[in-house]
Coordinates of C-alpha atoms and ligand atoms in Angstrom, one line a residue:
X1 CA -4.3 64.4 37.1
X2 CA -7.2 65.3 39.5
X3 CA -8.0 68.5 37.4
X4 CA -8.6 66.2 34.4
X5 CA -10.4 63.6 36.6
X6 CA -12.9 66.6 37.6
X7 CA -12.8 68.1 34.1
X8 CA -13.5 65.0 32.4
X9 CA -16.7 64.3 35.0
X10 CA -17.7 67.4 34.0
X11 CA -17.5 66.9 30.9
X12 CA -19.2 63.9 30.7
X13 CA -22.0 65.0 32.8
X14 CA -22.4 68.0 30.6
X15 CA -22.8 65.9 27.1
X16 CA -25.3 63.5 28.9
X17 CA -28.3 64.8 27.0
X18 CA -27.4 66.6 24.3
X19 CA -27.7 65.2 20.5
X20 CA -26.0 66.5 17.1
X21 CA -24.8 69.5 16.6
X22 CA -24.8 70.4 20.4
X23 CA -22.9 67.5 21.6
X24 CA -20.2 68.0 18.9
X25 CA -19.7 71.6 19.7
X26 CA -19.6 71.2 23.5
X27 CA -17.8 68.0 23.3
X28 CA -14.8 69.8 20.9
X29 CA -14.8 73.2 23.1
X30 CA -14.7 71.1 26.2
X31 CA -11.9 69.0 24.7
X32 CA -10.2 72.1 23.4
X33 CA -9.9 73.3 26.3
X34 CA -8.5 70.7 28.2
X35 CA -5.9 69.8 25.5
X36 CA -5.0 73.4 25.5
X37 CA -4.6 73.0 21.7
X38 CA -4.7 76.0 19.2
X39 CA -7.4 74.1 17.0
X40 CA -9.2 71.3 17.5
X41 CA -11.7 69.8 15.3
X42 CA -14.2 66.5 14.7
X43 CA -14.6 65.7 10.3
X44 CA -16.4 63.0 8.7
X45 CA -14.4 61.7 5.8
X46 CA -16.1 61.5 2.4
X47 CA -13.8 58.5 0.8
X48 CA -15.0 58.7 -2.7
X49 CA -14.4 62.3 -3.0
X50 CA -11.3 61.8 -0.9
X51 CA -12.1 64.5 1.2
X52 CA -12.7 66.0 5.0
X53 CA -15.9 67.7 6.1
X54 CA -15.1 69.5 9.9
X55 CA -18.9 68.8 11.9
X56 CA -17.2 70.8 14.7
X57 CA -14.5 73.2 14.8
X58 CA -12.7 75.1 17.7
X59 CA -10.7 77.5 16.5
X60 CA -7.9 79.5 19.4
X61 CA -11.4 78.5 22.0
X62 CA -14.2 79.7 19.7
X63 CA -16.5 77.4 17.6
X64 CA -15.9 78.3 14.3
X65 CA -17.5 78.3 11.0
X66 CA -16.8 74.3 9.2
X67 CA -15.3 73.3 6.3
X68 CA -14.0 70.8 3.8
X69 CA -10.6 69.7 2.7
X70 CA -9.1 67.3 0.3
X71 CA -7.4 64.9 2.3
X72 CA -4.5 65.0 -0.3
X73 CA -0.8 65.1 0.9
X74 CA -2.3 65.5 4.2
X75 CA -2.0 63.6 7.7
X76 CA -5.0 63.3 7.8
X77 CA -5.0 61.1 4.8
X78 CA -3.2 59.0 7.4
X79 CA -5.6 58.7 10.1
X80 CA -8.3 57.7 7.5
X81 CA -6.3 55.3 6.2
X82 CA -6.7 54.1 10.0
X83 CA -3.7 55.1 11.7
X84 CA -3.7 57.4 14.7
X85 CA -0.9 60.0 13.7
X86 CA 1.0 61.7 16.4
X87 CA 3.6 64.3 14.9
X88 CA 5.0 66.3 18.3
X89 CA 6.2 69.1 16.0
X90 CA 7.7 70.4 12.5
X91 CA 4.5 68.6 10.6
X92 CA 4.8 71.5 8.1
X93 CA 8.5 70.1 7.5
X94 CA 6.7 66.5 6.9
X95 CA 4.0 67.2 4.8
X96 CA 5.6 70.6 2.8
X97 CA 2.1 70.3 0.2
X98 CA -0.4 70.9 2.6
X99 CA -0.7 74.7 2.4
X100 CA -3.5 75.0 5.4
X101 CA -0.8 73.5 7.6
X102 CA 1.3 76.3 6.3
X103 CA -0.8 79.1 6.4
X104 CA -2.1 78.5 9.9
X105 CA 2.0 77.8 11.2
X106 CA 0.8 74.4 12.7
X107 CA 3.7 72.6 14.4
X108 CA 1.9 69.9 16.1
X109 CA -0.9 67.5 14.9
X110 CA -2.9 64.5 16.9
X111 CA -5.0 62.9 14.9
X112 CA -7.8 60.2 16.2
X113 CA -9.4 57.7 13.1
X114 CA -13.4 57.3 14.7
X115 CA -15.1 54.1 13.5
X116 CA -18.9 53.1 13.1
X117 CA -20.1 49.5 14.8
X118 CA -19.0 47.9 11.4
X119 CA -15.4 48.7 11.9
X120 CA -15.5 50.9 9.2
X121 CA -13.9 54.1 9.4
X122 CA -16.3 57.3 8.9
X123 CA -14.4 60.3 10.5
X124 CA -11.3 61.7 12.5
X125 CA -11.1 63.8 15.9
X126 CA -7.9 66.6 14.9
X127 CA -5.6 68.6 17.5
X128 CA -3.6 71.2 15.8
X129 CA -0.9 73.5 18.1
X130 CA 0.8 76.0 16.8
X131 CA 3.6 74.9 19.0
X132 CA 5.6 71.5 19.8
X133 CA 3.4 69.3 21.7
X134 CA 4.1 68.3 25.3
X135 CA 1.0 66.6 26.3
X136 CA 0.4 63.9 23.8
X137 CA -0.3 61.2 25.8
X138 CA -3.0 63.1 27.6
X139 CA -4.5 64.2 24.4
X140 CA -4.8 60.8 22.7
X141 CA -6.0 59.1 25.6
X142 CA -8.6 61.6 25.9
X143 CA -9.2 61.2 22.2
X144 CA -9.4 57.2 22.5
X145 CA -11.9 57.7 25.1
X146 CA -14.4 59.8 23.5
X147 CA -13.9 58.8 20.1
X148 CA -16.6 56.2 20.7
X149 CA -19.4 58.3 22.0
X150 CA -18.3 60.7 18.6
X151 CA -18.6 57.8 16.3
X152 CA -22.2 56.4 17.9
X153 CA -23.2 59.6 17.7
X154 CA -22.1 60.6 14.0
X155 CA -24.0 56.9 12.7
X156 CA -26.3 57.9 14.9
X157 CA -27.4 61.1 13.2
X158 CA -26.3 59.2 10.2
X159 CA -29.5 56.9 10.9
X160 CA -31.9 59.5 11.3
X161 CA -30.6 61.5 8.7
X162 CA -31.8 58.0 6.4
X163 CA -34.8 57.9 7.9
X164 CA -36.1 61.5 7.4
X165 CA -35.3 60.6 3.9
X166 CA -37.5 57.1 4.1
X167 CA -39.9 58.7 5.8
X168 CA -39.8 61.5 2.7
X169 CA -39.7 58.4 0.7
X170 CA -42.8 56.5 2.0
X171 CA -44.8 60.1 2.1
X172 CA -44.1 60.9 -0.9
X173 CA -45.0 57.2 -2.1
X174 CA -48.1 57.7 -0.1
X175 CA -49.1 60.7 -1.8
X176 CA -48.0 59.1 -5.2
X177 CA -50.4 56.3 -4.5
X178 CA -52.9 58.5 -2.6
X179 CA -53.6 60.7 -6.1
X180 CA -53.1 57.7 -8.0
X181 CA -56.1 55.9 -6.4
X182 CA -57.4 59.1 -6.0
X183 CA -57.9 59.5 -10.3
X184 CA -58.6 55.8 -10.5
X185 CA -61.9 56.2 -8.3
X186 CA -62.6 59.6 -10.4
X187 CA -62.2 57.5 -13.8
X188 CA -64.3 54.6 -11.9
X189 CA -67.1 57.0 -11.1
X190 CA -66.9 58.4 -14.1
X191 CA -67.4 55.0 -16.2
X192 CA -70.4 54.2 -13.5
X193 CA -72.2 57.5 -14.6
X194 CA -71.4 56.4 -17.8
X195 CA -72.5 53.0 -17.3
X196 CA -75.9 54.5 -15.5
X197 CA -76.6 56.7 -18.5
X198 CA -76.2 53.5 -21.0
X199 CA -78.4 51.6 -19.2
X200 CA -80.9 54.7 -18.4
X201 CA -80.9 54.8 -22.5
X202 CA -80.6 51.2 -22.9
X203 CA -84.3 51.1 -21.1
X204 CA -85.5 53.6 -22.7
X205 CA -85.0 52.8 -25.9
X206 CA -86.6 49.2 -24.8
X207 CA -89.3 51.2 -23.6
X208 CA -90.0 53.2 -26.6
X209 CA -89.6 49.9 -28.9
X210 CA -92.2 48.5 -26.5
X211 CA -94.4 51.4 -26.5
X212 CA -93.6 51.3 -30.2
X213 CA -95.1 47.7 -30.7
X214 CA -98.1 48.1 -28.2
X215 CA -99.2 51.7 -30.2
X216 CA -99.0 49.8 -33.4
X217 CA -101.4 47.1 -32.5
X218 CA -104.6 49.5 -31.9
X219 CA -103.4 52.1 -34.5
X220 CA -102.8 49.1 -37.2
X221 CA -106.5 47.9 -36.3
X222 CA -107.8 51.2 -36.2
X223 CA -106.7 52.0 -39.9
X224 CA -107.9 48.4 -41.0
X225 CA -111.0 49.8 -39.2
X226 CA -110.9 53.2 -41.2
X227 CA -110.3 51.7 -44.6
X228 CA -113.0 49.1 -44.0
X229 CA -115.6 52.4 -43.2
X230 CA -114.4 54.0 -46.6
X231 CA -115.2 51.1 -48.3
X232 CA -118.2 50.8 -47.0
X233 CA -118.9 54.4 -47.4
X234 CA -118.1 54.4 -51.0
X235 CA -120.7 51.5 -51.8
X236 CA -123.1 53.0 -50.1
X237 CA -122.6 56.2 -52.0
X238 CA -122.5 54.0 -55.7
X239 CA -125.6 52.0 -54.4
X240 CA -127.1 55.2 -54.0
X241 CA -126.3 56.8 -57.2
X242 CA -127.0 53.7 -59.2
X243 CA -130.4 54.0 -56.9
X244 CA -130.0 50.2 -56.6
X245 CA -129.8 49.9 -52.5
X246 CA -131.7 47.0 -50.9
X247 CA -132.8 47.5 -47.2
X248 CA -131.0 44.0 -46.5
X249 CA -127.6 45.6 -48.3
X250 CA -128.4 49.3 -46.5
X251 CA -128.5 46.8 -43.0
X252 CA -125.1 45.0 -43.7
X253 CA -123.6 48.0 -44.7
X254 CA -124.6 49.8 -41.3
X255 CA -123.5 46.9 -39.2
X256 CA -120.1 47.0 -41.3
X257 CA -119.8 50.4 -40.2
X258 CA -120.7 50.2 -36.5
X259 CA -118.5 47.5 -36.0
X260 CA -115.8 48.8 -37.5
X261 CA -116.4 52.4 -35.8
X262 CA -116.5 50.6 -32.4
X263 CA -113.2 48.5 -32.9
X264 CA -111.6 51.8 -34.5
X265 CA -112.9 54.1 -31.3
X266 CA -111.8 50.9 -28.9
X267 CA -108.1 51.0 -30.5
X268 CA -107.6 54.3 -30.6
X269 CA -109.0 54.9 -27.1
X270 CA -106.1 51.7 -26.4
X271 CA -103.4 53.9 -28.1
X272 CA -104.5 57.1 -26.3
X273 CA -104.5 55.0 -22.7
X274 CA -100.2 53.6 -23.5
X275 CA -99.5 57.5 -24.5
X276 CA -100.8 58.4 -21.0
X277 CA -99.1 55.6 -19.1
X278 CA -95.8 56.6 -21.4
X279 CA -96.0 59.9 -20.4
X280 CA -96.8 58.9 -16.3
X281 CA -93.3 56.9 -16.8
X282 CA -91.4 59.7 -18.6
X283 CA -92.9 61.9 -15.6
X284 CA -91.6 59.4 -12.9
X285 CA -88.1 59.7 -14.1
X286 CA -87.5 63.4 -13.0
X287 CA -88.2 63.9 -9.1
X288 CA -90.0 66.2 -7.4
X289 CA -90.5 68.2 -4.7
X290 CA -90.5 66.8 -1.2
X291 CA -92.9 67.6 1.0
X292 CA -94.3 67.3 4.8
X293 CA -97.6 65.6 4.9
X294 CA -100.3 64.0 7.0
X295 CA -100.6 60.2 6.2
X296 CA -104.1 59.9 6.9
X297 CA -105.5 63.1 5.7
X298 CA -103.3 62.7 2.4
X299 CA -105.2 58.9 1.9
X300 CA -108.2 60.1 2.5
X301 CA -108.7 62.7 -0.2
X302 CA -106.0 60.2 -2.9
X303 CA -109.2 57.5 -1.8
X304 CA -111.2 59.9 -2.8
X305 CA -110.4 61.2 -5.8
X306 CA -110.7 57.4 -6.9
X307 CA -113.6 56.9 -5.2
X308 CA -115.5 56.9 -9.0
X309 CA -113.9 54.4 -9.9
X310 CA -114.1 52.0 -7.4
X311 CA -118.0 52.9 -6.6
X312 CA -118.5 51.8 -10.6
X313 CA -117.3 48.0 -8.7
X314 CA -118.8 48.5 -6.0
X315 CA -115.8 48.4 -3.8
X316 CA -115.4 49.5 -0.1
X317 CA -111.8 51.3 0.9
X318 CA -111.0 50.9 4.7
X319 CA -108.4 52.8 5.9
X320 CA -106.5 51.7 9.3
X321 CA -104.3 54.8 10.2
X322 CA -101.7 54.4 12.7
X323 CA -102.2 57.5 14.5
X324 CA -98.6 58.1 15.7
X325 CA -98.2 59.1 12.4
X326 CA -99.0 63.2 11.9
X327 CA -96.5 63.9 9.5
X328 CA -93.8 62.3 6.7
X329 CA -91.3 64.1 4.5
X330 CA -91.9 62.6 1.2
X331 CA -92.7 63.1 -2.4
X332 CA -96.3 62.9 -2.7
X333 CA -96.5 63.7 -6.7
X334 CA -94.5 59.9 -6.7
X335 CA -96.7 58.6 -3.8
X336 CA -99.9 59.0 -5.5
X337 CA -98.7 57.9 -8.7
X338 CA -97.8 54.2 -6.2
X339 CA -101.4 54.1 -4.9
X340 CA -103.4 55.0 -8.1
X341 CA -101.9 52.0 -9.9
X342 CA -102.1 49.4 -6.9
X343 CA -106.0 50.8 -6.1
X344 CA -106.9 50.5 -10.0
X345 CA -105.3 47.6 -10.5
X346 CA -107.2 45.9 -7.5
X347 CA -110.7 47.3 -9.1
X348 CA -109.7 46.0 -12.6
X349 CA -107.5 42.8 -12.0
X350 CA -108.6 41.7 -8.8
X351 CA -112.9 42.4 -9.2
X352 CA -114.7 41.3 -12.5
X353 CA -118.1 41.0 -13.2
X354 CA -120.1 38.2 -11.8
X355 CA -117.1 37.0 -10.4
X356 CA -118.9 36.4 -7.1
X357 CA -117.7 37.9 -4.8
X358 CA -120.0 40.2 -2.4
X359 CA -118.2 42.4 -0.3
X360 CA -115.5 43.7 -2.2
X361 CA -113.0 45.5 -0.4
X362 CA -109.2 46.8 0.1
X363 CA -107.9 47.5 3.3
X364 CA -104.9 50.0 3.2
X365 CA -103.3 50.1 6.9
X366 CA -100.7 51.9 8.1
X367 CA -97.7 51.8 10.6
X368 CA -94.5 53.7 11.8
X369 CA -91.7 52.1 12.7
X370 CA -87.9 53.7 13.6
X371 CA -88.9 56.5 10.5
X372 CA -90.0 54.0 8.1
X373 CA -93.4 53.9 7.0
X374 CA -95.0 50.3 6.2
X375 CA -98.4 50.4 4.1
X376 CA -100.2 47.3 3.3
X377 CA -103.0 47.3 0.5
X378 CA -105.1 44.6 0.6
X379 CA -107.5 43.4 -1.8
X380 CA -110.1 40.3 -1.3
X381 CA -110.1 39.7 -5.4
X382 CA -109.6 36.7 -7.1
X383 CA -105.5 36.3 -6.7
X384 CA -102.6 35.8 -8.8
X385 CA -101.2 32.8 -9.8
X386 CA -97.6 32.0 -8.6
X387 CA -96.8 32.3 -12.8
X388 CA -98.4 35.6 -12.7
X389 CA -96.8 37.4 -9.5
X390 CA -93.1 36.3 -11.1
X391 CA -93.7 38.7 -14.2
X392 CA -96.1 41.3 -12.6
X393 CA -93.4 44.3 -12.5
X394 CA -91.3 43.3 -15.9
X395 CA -93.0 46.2 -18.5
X396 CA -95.7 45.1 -20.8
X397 CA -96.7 42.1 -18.5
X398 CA -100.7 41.8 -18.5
X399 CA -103.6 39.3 -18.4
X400 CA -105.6 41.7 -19.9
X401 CA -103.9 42.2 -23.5
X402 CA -106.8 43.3 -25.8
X403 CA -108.9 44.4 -22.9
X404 CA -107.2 47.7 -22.0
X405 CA -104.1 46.8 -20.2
X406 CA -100.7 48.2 -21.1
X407 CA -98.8 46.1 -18.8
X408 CA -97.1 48.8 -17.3
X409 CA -99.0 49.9 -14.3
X410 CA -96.0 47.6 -11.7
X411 CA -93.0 48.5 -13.8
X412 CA -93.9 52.5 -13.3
X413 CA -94.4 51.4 -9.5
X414 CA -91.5 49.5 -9.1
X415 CA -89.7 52.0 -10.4
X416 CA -91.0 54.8 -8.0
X417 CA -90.5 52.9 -4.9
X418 CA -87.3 51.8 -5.6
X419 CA -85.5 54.9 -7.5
X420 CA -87.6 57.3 -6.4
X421 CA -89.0 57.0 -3.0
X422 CA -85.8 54.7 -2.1
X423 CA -88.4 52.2 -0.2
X424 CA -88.9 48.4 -0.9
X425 CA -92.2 46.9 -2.4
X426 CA -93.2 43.2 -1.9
X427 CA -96.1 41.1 -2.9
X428 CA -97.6 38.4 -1.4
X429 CA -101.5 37.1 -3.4
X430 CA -103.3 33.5 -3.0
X431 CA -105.8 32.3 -5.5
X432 CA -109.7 32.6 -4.7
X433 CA -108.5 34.8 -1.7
X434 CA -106.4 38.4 -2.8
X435 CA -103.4 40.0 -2.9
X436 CA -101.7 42.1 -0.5
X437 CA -98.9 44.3 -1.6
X438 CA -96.6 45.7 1.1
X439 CA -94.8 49.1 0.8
X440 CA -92.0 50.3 3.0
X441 CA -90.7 53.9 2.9
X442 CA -88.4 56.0 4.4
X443 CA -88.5 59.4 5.4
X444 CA -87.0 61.9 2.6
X445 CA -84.6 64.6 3.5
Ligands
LIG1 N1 -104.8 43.4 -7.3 C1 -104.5 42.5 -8.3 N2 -105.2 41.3 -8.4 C2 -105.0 40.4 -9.3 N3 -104.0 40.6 -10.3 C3 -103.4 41.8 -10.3 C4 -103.6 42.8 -9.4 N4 -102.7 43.8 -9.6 C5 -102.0 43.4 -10.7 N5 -102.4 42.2 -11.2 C6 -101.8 41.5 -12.3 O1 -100.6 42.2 -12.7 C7 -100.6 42.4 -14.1 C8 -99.8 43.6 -14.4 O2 -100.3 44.8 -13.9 P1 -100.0 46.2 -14.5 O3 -98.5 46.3 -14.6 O4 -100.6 47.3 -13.7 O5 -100.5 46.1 -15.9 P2 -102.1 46.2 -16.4 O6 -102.9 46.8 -15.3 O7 -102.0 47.2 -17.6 O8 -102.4 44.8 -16.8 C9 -102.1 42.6 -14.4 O9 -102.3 42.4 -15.8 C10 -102.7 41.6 -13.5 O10 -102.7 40.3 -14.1
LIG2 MG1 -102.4 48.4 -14.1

């Protein structure tokens, strides 16, 4: 009794950390051992296929490979029927169908049912001897003790057996869901492009109907113009053949044709002026290059080039250069197209003739702030209107319809800053005292 005390200490000591496989094996060869059985062997029981599945078999003190069995005509069919089955000896006497019994000369079989926390029963613990048994009650108390620590252990890998295969589950729902959302973004982007290119095409076919309708103001004038010279040409050329021109009729006749030559160079010059502003907006659609450049000497020589222009109005340019600023990645092709429309706008909107104003001037300053460049152009003109400054940037808005303007000097600019130069353009203007529009970029990359 002490040996097995000792052993069983040992034994117990031995399975203390070890999980599946490992415990089964040492646990059944430890077992074996102490039993001093010929086999001995731990099964889960498959009920619905009514068969036995060894997870652990000793055979004459080796582990040995497992295997299954139909429990039919079997003792075991006993034991999972939850019956511990103690047969001392001639079991192949008792159950003459089960040929393994046979074949293997088994004389002796202890058999332990192991339950799961429900009750339920989910496999057996087997001692086979090959002779009558004379320590029975040793082995099924050593059964009844472990059979416990077998079953917690057989749901246990049971568990995480089901939970490899939820965790399968779940990452193979993940990944299910993961491409899923995946192609959904790809067809979202994909309508978005599509979406973009619509409304790219949408605007320019409103532009081209709206360039459509301006062009065919000037150009309908300007043939109403050219039939009005043919007419006159061809009296002319009757009176003259009939030799029956008047001075007063040759005088009319002349003033007929320089009026209608100047309103037919006027509108044509007008149709020429919307093809150049249709072509700066079909320009400002593709980008260009970016580019490092000085702020100040870059304004200097843009001022410059308008300096014709603005010397016609007699207008001063003052430019207020923060000098922190040496140089700014961006694209200047864009940037000048920005400043030439503010700057003529201010010498054509914001100065008129006799308008009384004396020192006319526009004051561009400048400023660097956390990479983002802040220009303010400032104009001492007459002002906008609240009226006027809501429609300024819509295309084909102008107060000067008839007398040159196209109305879509701000629409191109808008346009720049925004999709272009990804900056922000406000505009702030007061009656009787100017109008100040304020850029904001940021630096390219
Ligand atoms: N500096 C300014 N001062 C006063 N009015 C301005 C100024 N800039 C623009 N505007 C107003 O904004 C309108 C739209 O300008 P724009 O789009 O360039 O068209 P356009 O110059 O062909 O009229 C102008 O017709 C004018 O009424
Ligand atoms: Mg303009």
């Amino acid at each position: 009794m002490k040996k097995i005390d000792n052993n069983l200490s040992h034994i117990i000591k031995s399975l203390k950390s070890s999980y599946g496989t490992e415990f089964f094996n040492s646990l059944t060869l430890q077992l074996h051992q102490l039993i001093a059985s010929d086999y001995t062997f731990i099964a889960k029981l498959d009920k619905d296929k009514y068969v036995s599945q060894t997870i652990s078999l000793v055979a004459k003190g080796e582990i040995s490979d497992n295997f299954e069995y139909s429990l039919i005509d079997t003792p075991c069919a006993n034991v999972s029927d939850d019956t511990a089955c103690i047969y001392l000896e001639k079991i192949c006497q008792l159950y003459p169908s089960d040929q393994l019994l046979i074949d293997m000369k088994i004389e002796g079989y202890i058999g332990t049912p192991l339950h799961d926390s429900n009750g339920e029963i989910i496999g057996l613990i087997v001692a086979l001897y090959e002779h009558a048994i004379t320590n029975s009650d040793t082995v099924t108390a050593l059964f009844d003790l472990f059979s416990g620590r077998i079953s917690a252990e057989l749901e246990r890998e049971d568990k995480e057996k089901q939970l490899t295969e939820l965790n399968d589950l779940l990452e193979e729902k993940v990944n299910e869901r993961t491409s899923e959302l995946s192609s959904a973004i790809d067809r979202l982007r994909f309508t978005q492009d599509k979406l973009i290119e619509q409304e790219k095409m949408a605007s320019l076919g409103n532009l081209v109907a709206g360039i459509a309708h301006e062009i065919n103001t000037p150009l309908g004038v300007a043939v109403l113009c050219s039939s009005n010279i043919e007419d006159a040409l061809e009296k002319l050329n009757s009176k003259i053949e009939s030799n029956s021109l008047t001075k007063s009729e040759l005088e009319s006749l002349i003033s007929t044709l320089n009026q209608s030559e100047e309103s037919l160079s006027f509108n044509l010059r007008r149709a020429a002026n919307l093809v150049d502003n249709f072509k700066e907006m079909a320009v400002s659609i593709n980008s260009d290059d970016l580019i490092d450049i000085n702020i100040s000497s870059w304004l200097n020589s843009l001022v410059g080039s308008l300096r014709p222009m603005l010397y016609k109005k007699n207008i001063t340019v003052e430019l207020l250069v923060d000098e922190h600023i040496t140089s700014f990645t961006t694209c200047p092709a864009k940037m000048s197209q920005v400043f030439t429309n503010i700057i003529s706008n201010s010498s054509i909107h914001a100065f008129e003739e006799n308008d009384g104003i004396s020192d006319r001037n526009i004051i561009i300053s400048t400023k660097i702030c956390n990479d983002i460049l802040s220009i303010k152009i400032n104009d001492n003109g007459k002002g906008m209107t609240d009226e006027t400054i809501k429609k300024i940037f819509e295309p084909f808005y102008t107060t000067k319809r008839g007398k040159g303007g196209t109305g879509l000097g701000l629409s191109i600019v808008h346009n720049i800053i925004i999709n272009n130069l990804s900056g922000k353009l406000a505009v702030e203007s007061t009656v009787g005292k100017g109008t100040c529009f304020n850029l904001e970029f940021p630096a390219l990359t």
